[in-house]
mmCIF file of C-alpha atoms in Angstrom:
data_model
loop_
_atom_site.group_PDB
_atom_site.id
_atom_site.type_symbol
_atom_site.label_atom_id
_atom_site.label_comp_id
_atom_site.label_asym_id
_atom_site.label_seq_id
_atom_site.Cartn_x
_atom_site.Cartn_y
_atom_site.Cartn_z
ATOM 1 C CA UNK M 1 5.772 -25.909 -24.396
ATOM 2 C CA UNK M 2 5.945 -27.564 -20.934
ATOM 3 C CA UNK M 3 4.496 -26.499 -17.801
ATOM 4 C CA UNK M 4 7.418 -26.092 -16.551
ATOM 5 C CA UNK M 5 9.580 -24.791 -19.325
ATOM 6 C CA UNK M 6 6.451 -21.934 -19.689
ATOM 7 C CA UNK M 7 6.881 -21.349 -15.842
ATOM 8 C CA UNK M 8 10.604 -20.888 -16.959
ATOM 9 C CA UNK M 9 9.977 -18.423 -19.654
ATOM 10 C CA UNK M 10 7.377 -16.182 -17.279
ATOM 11 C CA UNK M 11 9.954 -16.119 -14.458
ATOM 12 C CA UNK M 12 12.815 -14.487 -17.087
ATOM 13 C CA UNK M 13 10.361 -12.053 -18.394
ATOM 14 C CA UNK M 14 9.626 -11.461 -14.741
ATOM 15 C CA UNK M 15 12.805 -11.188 -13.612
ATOM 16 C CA UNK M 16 14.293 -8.676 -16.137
ATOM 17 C CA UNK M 17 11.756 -6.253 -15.894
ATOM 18 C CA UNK M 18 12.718 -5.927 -12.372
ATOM 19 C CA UNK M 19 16.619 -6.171 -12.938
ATOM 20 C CA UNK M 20 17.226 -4.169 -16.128
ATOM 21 C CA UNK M 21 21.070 -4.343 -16.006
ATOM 22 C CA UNK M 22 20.811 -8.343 -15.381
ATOM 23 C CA UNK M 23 18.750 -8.240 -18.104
ATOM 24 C CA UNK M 24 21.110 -6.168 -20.268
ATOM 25 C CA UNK M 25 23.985 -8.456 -19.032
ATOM 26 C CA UNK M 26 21.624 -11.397 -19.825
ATOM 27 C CA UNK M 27 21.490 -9.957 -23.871
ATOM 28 C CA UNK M 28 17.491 -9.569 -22.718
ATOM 29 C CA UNK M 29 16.495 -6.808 -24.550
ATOM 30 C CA UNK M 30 13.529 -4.524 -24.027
ATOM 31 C CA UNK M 31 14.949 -2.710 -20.744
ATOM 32 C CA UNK M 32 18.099 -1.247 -22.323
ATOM 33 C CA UNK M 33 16.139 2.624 -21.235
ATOM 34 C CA UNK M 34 15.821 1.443 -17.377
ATOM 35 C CA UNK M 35 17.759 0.945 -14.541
ATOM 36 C CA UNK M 36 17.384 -1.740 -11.961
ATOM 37 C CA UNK M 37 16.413 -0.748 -8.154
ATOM 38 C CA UNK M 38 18.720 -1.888 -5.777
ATOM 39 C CA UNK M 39 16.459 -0.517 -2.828
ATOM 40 C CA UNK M 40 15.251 -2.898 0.272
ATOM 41 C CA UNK M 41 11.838 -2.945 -1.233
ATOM 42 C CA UNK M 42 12.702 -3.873 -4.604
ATOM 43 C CA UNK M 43 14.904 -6.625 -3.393
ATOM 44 C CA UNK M 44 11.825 -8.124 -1.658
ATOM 45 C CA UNK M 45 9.914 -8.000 -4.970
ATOM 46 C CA UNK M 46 12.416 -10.151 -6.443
ATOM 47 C CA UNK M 47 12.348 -12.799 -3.408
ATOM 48 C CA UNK M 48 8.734 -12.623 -3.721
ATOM 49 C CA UNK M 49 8.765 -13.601 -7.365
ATOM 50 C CA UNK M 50 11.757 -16.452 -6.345
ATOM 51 C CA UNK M 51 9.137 -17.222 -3.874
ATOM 52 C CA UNK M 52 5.670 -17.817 -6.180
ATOM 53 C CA UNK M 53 8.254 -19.229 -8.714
ATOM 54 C CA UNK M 54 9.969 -22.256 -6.691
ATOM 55 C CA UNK M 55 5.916 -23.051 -5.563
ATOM 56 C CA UNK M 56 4.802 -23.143 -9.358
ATOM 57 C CA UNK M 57 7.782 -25.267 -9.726
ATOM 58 C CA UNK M 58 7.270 -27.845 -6.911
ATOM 59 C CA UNK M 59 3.436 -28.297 -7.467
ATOM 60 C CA UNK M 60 4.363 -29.224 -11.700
ATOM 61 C CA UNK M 61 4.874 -32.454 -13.380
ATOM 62 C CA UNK M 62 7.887 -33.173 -15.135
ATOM 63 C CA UNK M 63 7.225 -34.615 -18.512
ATOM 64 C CA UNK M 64 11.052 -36.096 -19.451
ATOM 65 C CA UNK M 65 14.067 -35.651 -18.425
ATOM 66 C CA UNK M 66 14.509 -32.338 -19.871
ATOM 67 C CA UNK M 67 11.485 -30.584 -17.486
ATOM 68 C CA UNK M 68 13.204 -32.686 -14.539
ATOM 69 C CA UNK M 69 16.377 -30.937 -15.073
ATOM 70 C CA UNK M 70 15.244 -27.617 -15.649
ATOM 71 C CA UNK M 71 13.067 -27.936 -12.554
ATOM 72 C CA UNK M 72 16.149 -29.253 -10.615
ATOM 73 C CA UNK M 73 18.384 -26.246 -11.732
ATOM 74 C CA UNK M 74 15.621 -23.578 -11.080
ATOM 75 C CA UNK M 75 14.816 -24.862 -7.826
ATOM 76 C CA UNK M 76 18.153 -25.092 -6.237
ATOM 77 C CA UNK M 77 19.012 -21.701 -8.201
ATOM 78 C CA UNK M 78 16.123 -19.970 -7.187
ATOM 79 C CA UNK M 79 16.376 -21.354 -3.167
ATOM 80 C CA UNK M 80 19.350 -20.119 -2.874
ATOM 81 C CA UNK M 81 18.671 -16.565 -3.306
ATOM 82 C CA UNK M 82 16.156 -17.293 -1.074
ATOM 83 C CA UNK M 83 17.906 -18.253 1.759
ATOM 84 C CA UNK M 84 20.862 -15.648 0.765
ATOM 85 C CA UNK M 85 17.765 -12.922 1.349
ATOM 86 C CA UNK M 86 15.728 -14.440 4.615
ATOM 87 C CA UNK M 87 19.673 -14.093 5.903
ATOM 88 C CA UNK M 88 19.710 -10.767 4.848
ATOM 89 C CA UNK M 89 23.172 -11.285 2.737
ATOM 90 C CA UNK M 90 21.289 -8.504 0.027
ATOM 91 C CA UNK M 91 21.834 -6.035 3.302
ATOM 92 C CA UNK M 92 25.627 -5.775 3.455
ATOM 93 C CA UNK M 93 25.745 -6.364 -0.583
ATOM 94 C CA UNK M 94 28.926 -4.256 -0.758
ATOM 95 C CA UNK M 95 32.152 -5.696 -2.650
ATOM 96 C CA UNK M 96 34.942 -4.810 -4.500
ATOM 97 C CA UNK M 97 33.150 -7.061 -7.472
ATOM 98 C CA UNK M 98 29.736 -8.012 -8.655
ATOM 99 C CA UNK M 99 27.957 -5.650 -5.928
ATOM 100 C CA UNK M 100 25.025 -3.273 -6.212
ATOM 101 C CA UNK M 101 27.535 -0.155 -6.684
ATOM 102 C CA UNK M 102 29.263 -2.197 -9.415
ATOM 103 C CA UNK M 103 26.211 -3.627 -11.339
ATOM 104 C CA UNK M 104 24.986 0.623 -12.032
ATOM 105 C CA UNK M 105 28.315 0.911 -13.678
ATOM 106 C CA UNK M 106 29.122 -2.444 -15.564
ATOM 107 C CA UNK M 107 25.416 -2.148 -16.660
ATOM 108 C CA UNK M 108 26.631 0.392 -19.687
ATOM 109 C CA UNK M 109 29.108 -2.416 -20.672
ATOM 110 C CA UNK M 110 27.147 -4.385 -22.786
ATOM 111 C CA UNK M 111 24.741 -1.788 -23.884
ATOM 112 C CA UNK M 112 24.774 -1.652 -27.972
ATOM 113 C CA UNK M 113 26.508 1.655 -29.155
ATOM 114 C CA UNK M 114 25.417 1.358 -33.098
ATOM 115 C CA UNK M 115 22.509 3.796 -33.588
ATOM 116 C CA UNK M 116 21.041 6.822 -32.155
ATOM 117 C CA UNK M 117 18.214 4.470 -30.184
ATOM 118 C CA UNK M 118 21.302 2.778 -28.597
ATOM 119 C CA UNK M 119 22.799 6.265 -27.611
ATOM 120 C CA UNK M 120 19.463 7.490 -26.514
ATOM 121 C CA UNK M 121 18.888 4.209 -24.197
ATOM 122 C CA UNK M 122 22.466 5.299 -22.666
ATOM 123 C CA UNK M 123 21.430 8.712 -22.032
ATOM 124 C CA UNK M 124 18.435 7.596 -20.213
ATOM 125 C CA UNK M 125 19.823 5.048 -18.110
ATOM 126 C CA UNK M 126 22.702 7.495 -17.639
ATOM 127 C CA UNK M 127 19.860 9.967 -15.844
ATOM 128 C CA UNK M 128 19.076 7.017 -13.455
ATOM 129 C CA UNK M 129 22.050 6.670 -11.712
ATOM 130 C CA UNK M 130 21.527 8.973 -8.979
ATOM 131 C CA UNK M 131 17.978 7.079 -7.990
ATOM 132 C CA UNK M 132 19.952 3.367 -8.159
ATOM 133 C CA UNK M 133 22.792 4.379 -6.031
ATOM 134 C CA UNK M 134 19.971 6.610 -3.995
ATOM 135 C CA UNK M 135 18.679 2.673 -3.472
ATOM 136 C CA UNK M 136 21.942 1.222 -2.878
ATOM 137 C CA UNK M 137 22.424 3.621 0.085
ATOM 138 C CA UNK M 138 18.943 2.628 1.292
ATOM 139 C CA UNK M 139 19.916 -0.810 1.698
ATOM 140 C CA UNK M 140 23.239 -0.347 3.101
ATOM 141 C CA UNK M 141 22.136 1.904 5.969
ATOM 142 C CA UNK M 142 19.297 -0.373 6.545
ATOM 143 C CA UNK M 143 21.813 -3.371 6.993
ATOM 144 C CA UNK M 144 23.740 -1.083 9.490
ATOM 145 C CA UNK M 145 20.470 -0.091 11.376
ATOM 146 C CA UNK M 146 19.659 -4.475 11.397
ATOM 147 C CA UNK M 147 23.479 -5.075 12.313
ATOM 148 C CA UNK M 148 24.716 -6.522 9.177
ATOM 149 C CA UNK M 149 27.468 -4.407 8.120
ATOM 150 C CA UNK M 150 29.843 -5.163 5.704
ATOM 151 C CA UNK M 151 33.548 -5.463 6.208
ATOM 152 C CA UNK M 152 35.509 -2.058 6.524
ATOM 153 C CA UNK M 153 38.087 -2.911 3.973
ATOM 154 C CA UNK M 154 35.274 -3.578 1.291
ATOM 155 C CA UNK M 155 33.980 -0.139 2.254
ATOM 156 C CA UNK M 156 36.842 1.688 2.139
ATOM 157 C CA UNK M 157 38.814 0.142 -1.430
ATOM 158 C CA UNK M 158 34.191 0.713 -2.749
ATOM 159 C CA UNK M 159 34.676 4.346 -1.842
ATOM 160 C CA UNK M 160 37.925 4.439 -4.657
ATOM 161 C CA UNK M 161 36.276 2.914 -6.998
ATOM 162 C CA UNK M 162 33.271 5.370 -6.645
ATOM 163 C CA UNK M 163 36.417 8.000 -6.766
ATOM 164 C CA UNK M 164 37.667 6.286 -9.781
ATOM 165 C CA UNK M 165 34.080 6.187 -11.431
ATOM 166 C CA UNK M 166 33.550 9.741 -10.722
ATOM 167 C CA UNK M 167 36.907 11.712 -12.035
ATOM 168 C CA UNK M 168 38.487 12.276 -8.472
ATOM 169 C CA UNK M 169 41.768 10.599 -8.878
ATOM 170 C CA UNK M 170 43.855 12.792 -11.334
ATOM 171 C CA UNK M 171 41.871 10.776 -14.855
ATOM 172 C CA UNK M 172 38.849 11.099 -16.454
ATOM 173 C CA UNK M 173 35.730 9.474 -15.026
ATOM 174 C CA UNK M 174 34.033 5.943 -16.385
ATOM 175 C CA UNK M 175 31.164 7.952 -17.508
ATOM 176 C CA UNK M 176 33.216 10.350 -19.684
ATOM 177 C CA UNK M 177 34.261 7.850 -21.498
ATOM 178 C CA UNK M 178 30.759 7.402 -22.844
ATOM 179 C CA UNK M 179 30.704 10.349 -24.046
ATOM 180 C CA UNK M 180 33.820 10.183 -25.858
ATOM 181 C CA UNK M 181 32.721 7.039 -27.961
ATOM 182 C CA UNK M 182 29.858 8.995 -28.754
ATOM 183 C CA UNK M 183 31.685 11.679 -30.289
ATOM 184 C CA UNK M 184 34.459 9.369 -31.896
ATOM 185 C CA UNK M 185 30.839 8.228 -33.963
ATOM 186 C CA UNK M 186 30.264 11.133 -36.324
ATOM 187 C CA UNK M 187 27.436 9.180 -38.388
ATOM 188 C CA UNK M 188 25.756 9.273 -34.976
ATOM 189 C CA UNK M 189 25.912 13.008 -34.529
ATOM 190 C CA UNK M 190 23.685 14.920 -33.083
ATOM 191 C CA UNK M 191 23.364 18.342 -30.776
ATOM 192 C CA UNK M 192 19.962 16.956 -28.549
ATOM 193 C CA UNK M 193 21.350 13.613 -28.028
ATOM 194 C CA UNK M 194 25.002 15.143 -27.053
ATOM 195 C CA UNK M 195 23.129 16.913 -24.488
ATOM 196 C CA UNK M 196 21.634 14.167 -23.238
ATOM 197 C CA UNK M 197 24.364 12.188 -22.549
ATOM 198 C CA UNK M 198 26.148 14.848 -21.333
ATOM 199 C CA UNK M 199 24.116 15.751 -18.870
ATOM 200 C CA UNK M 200 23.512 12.107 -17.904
ATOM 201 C CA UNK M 201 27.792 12.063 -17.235
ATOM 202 C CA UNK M 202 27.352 15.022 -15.456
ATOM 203 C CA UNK M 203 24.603 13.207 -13.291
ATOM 204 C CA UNK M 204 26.145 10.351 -13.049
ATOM 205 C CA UNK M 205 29.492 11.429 -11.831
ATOM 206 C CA UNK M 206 27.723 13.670 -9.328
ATOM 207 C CA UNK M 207 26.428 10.535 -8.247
ATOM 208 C CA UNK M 208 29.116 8.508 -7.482
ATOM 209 C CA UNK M 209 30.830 11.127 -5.897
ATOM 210 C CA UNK M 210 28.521 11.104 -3.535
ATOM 211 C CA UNK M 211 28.925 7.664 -3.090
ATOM 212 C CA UNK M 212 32.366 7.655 -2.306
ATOM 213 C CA UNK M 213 31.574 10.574 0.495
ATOM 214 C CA UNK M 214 28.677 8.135 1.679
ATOM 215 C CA UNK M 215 31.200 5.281 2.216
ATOM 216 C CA UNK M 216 33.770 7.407 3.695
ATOM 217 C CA UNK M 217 32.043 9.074 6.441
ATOM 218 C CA UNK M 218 28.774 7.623 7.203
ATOM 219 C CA UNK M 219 29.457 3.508 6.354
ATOM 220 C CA UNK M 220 33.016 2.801 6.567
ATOM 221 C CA UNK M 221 33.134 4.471 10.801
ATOM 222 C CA UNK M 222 30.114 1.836 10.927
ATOM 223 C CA UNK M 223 31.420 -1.083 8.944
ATOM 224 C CA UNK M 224 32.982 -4.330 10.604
ATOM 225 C CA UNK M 225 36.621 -4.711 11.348
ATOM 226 C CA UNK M 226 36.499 -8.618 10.540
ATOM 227 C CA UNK M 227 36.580 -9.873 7.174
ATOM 228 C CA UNK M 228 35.806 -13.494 8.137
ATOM 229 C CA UNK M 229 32.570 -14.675 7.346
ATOM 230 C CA UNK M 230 32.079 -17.528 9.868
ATOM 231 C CA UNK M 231 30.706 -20.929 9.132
ATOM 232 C CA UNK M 232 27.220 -20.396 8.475
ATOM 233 C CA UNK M 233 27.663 -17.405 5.727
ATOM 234 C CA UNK M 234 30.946 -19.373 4.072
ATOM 235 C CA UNK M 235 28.205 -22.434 4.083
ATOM 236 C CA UNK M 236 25.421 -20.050 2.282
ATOM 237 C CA UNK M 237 27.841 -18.077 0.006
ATOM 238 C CA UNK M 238 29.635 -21.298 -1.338
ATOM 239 C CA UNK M 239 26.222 -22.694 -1.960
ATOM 240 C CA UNK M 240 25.225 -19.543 -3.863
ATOM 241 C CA UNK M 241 28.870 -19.304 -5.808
ATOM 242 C CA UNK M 242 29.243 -23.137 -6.607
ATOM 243 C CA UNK M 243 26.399 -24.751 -5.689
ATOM 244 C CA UNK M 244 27.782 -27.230 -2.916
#
């Protein structure tokens, strides 16, 4: 292996074990039992790694074409997020897709369902939910406090979705539905593991409740009326979506 295909390697192996739910989205397995932090500090691990990575990746040889590209990639990839951090875009994360708040929920999506050890990885990373959206909060109100709020609308339609999530609008919550395809599995049965995953629903939808009264009535009265970006975020974001 290359220098800088090895330097490739460490950085993935790096970078799931501090974003389990990329890594689950990723089909990296190993971290299926964790759940990523989406506090301030852990996002500064992760430009810190993006960081030692794009050094390690400047200061190797290429040896073909193939290390040249996969140098190229990484480094533009991986300066990116840089900049998108020193700018403090991680701050006001808060969307109606592909957000912190959506990345705890879609990270049960592609979580394997076919044996107990699945089920038992769901209850466990069910548990977690109240510490990652503890961390989203963290970073929100931390954007507010450095004035980088996010745009009221994005608040507001993020606290429905957290309604939605959490059984408050008249149908049953994302979570239950775990549950339920546990149950529908009767090969799978089993009283300890019910009762983890249901109390891991029971923590989660607590959870998200409470981060639909967070938006509400602490972040939404503080949020930003505009939902312009201006030139220099457009310029950063449509680097970081399309890479131009």
């Amino acid at each position: 292996m290359s220098r800088i295909f090895d330097i490739a390697d460490r950085y993935v192996d790096a970078f799931a074990a501090l974003d389990p739910n990329a890594a689950t989205a990723a089909g990296i397995t190993g971290h299926e039992a964790e759940m990523t932090d989406y506090s301030p500090d852990s996002a500064a691990a992760i430009a810190a790694l993006d960081r030692r990575t794009v050094a390690e990746l400047a200061a190797a040889q290429a040896e073909g074409e193939r290390d040249r590209i996969a140098r190229d990639v990484m480094m533009e990839r991986l300066g990116v997020r840089i900049d998108a951090f020193d700018a403090g875009e991680y701050l006001r994360a808060l969307r109606t897709i592909a957000s912190p708040m959506q990345s705890v929920r879609s990270g049960f999506d592609q979580m394997p369902r076919a044996t107990q050890q699945d089920w038992q990885n769901i209850a466990t990373r069910l548990r977690l939910v109240p510490g990652a959206l503890d961390g989203v909060r963290a970073t929100l109100l931390e954007g507010l406090s450095s004035g980088r709020p996010a745009a009221q609308r994005q608040a507001r339609e993020c606290a429905t979705q957290a309604a939605i999530w959490s059984g408050q609008r008249g149908r049953p919550s994302f979570f239950s539905t775990l549950r339920d395809a546990f149950d529908a599995t009767p090969a799978l049965a089993s009283d300890a593991l019910r009762g983890d995953i249901d109390a891991g629903v029971s923590a989660s939808e607590a959870a998200y409740a409470g981060m639909c009264t967070f938006l509400e009535t602490e972040y939404l009265p503080r949020a930003t009326e505009r939902d312009a970006a201006g030139r220099e975020r457009y310029q950063l974001m449509s680097r970081q979506f399309n890479g131009c």
